CSV table of C-alpha atoms in Angstrom, one decimal:
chain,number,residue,atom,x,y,z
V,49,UNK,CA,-68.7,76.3,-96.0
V,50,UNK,CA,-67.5,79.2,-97.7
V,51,UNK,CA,-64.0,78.6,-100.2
V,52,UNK,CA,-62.7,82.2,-98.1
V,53,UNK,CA,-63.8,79.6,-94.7
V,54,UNK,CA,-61.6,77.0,-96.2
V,55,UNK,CA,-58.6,78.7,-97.4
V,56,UNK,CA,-58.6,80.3,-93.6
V,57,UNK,CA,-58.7,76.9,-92.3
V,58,UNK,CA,-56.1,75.8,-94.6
V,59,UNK,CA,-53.6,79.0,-93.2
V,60,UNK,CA,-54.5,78.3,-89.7
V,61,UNK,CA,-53.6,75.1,-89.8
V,62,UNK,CA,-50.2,75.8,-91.1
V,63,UNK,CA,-50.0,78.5,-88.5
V,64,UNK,CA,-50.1,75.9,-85.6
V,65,UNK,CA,-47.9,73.6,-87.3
V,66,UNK,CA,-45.3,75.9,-87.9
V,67,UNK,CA,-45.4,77.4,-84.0
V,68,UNK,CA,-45.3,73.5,-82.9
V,69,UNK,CA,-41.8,73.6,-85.1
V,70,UNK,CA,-41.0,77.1,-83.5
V,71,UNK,CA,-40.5,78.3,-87.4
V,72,UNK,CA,-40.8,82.3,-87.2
V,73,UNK,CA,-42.6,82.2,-90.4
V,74,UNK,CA,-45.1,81.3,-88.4
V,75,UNK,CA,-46.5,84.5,-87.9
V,76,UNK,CA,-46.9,85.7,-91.3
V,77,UNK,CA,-49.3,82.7,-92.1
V,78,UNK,CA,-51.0,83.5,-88.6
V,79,UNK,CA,-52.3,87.0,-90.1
V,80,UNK,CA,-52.9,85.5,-93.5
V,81,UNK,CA,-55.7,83.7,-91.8
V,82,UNK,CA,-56.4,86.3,-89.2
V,83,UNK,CA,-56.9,88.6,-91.8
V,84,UNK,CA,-59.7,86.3,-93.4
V,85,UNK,CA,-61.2,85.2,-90.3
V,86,UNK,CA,-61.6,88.7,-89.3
V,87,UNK,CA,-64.6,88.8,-92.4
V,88,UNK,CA,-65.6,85.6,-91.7
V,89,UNK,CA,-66.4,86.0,-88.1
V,90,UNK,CA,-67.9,89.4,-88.9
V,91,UNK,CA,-70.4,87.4,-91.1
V,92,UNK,CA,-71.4,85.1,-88.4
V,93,UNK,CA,-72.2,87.8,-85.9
V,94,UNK,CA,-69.0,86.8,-83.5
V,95,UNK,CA,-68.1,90.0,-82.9
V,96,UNK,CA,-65.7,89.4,-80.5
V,97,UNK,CA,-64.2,87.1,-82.4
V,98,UNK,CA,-63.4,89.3,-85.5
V,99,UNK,CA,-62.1,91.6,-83.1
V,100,UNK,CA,-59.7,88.9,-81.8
V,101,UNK,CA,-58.8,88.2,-85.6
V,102,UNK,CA,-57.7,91.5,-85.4
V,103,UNK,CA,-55.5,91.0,-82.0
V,104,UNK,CA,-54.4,88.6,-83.9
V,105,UNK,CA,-52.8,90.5,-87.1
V,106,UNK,CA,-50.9,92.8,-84.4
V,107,UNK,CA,-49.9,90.2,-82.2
V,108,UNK,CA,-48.4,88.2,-85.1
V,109,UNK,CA,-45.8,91.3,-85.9
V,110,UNK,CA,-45.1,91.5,-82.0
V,111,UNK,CA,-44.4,87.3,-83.0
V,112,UNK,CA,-42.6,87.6,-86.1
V,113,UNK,CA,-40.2,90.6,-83.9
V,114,UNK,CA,-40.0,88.8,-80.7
V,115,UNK,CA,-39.3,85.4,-82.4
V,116,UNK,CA,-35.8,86.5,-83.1
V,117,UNK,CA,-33.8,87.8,-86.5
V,118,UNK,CA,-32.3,84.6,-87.6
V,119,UNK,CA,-35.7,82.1,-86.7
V,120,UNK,CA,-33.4,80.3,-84.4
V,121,UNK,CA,-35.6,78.2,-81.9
V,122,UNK,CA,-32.9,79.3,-79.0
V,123,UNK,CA,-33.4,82.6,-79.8
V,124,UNK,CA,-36.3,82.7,-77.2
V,125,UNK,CA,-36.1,80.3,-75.1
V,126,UNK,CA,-39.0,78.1,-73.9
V,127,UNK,CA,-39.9,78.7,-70.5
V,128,UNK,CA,-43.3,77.5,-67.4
V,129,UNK,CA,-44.8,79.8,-65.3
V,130,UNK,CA,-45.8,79.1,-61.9
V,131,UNK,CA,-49.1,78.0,-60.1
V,132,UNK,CA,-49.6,81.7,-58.6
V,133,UNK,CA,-49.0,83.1,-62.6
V,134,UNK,CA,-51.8,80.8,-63.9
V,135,UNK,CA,-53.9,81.4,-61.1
V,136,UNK,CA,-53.8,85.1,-61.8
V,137,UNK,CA,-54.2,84.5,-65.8
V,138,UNK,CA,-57.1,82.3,-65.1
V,139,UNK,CA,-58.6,85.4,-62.8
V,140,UNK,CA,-58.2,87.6,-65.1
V,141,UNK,CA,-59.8,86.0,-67.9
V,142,UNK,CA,-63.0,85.1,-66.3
V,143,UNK,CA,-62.9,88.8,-64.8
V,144,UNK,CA,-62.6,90.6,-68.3
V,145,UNK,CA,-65.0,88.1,-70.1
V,146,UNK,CA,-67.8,88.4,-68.0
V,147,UNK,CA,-67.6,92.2,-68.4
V,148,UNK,CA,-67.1,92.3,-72.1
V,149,UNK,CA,-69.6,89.0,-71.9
V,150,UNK,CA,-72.1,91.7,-70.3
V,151,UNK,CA,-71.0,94.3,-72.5
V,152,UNK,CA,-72.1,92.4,-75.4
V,153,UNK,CA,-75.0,91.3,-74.3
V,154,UNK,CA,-76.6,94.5,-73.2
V,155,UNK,CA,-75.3,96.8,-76.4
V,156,UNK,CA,-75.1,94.5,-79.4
V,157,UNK,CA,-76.8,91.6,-80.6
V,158,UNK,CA,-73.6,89.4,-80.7
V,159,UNK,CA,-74.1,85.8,-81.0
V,160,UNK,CA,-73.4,83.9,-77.2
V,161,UNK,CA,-72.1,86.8,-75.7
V,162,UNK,CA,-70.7,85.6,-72.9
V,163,UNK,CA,-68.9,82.3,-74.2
V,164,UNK,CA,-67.8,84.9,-77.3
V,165,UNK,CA,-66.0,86.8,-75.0
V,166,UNK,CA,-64.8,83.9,-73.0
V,167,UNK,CA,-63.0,82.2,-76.0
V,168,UNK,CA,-61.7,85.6,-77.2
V,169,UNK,CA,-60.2,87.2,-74.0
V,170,UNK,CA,-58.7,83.3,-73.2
V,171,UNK,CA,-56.8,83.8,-76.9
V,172,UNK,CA,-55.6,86.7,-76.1
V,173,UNK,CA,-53.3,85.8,-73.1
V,174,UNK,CA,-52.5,82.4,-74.5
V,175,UNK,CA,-51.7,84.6,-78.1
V,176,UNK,CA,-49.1,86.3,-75.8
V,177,UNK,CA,-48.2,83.7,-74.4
V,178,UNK,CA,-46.8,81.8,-77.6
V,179,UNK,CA,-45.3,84.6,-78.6
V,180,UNK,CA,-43.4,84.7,-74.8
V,181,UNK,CA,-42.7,80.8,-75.2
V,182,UNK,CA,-44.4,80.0,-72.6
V,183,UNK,CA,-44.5,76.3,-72.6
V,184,UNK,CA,-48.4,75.6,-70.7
V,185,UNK,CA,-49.8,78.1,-73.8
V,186,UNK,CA,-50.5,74.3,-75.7
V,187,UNK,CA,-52.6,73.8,-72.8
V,188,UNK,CA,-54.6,76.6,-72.4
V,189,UNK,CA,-55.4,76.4,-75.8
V,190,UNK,CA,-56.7,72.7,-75.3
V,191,UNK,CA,-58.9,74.0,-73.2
V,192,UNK,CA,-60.2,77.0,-75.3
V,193,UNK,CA,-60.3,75.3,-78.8
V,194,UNK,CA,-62.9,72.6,-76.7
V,195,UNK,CA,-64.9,75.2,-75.7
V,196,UNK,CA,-64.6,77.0,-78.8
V,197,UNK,CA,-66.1,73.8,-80.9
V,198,UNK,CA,-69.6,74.6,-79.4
V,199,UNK,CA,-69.2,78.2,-80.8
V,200,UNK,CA,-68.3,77.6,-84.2
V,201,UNK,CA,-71.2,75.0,-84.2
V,202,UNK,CA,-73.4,76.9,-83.0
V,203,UNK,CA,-73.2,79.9,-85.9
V,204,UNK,CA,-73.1,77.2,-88.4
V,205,UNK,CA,-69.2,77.0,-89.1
V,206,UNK,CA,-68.8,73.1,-89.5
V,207,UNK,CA,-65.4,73.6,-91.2
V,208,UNK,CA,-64.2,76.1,-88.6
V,209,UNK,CA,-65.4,73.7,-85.8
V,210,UNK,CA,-63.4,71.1,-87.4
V,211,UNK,CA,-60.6,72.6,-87.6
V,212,UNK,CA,-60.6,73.1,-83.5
V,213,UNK,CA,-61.3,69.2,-83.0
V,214,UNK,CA,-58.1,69.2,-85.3
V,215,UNK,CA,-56.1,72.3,-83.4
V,216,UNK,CA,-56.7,70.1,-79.9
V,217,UNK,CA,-54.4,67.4,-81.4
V,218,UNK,CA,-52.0,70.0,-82.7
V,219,UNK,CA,-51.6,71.4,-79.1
V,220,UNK,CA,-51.5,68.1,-77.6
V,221,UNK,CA,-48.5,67.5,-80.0
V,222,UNK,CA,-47.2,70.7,-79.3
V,223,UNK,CA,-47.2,70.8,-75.9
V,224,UNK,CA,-45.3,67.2,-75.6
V,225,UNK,CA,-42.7,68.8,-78.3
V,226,UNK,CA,-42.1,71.8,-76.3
V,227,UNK,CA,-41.6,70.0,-73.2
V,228,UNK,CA,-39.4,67.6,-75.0
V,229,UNK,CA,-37.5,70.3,-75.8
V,230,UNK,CA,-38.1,72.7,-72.5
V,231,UNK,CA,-36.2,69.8,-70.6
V,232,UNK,CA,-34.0,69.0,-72.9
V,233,UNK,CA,-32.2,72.8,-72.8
V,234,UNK,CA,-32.8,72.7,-68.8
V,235,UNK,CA,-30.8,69.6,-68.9
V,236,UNK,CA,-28.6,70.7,-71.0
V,237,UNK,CA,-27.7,74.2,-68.7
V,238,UNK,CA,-28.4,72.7,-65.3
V,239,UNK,CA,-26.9,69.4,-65.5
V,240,UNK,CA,-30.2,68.1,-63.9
V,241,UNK,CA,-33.3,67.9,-64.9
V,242,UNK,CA,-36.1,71.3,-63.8
């Protein structure tokens, strides 16, 4: 546990917490940590993982833009995609990260290739689709911050780990808050509930 490892942990949890909020400073904290992660994942031999941190960086100016001028939560509004839309996401992920998984394995010496690229090609949809306010994105990450546990354990990155048990809370929380408020503005323009 590194005091670079902590203050990462420290950002990235901020990060979430300000996303649950939909504050658009969000994003500015998002590639503070990024921007560490991206060394410490380089250390650990997650290859795929620093290049994510790096996704990140750029994806948190897309944010920061797309989030709106005056950090109004209504600026963007929250919205759900349909079954066909997952379906497709969750095709394409498994598709590109068992190429890159592949990749990895053959021409580097990247730690758990496959389950590196996994995590890392998941993030970068559900990335996106935070930044689109798309409302299942808590979800997803549920789901990839689980899996992502075994990773970080597995390369010796206790804090990091524990900060995923922590981030699977945070999306639980902000999943039911952006519901909350998903059907609250669908009441509000439909008269009825979507």
């Amino acid at each position: 546990m590194s005091p670079l490892e902590i203050i990462a942990v420290l950002l990235a949890l901020l990060y979430v917490l300000l996303a649950v909020k939909e504050h658009r400073i969000c994003w500015v904290v998002a590639a503070a940590s990024a921007s560490l992660y991206t060394w410490i994942f380089w250390e650990a031999a997650l290859i795929m993982e620093a290049a994510l941190q790096l996704f990140y960086i750029v994806i948190a100016i897309y944010g920061w833009r797309s989030w709106g001028e005056d950090n109004s939560a209504n600026e963007r509004p929250i919205r759900t995609w349909s079954w066909r839309q997952h379906l497709i996401a969750i095709l394409t992920v498994l598709v590109i990260s068992s190429v890159t998984g592949a990749l990895l394995n053959h021409f580097t010496d990247a730690a758990l290739p496959w389950l590196d690229s996994f995590t890392t090609i998941a993030a970068l949809l559900t990335t996106w689709m935070v930044t689109q306010k798309i409302l299942e994105n808590w979800l997803y990450w549920i789901a990839i911050d689980a899996i992502s546990i075994y990773l970080y354990l597995s390369r010796d990155l206790q804090l990091t780990a524990g900060l995923f048990v922590v981030y699977i809370g945070l999306a639980y929380a902000g999943w039911r808050v952006w519901r909350t408020h998903y059907r609250s503005t669908e009441l509000g323009h439909t008269g009825t509930l979507a």
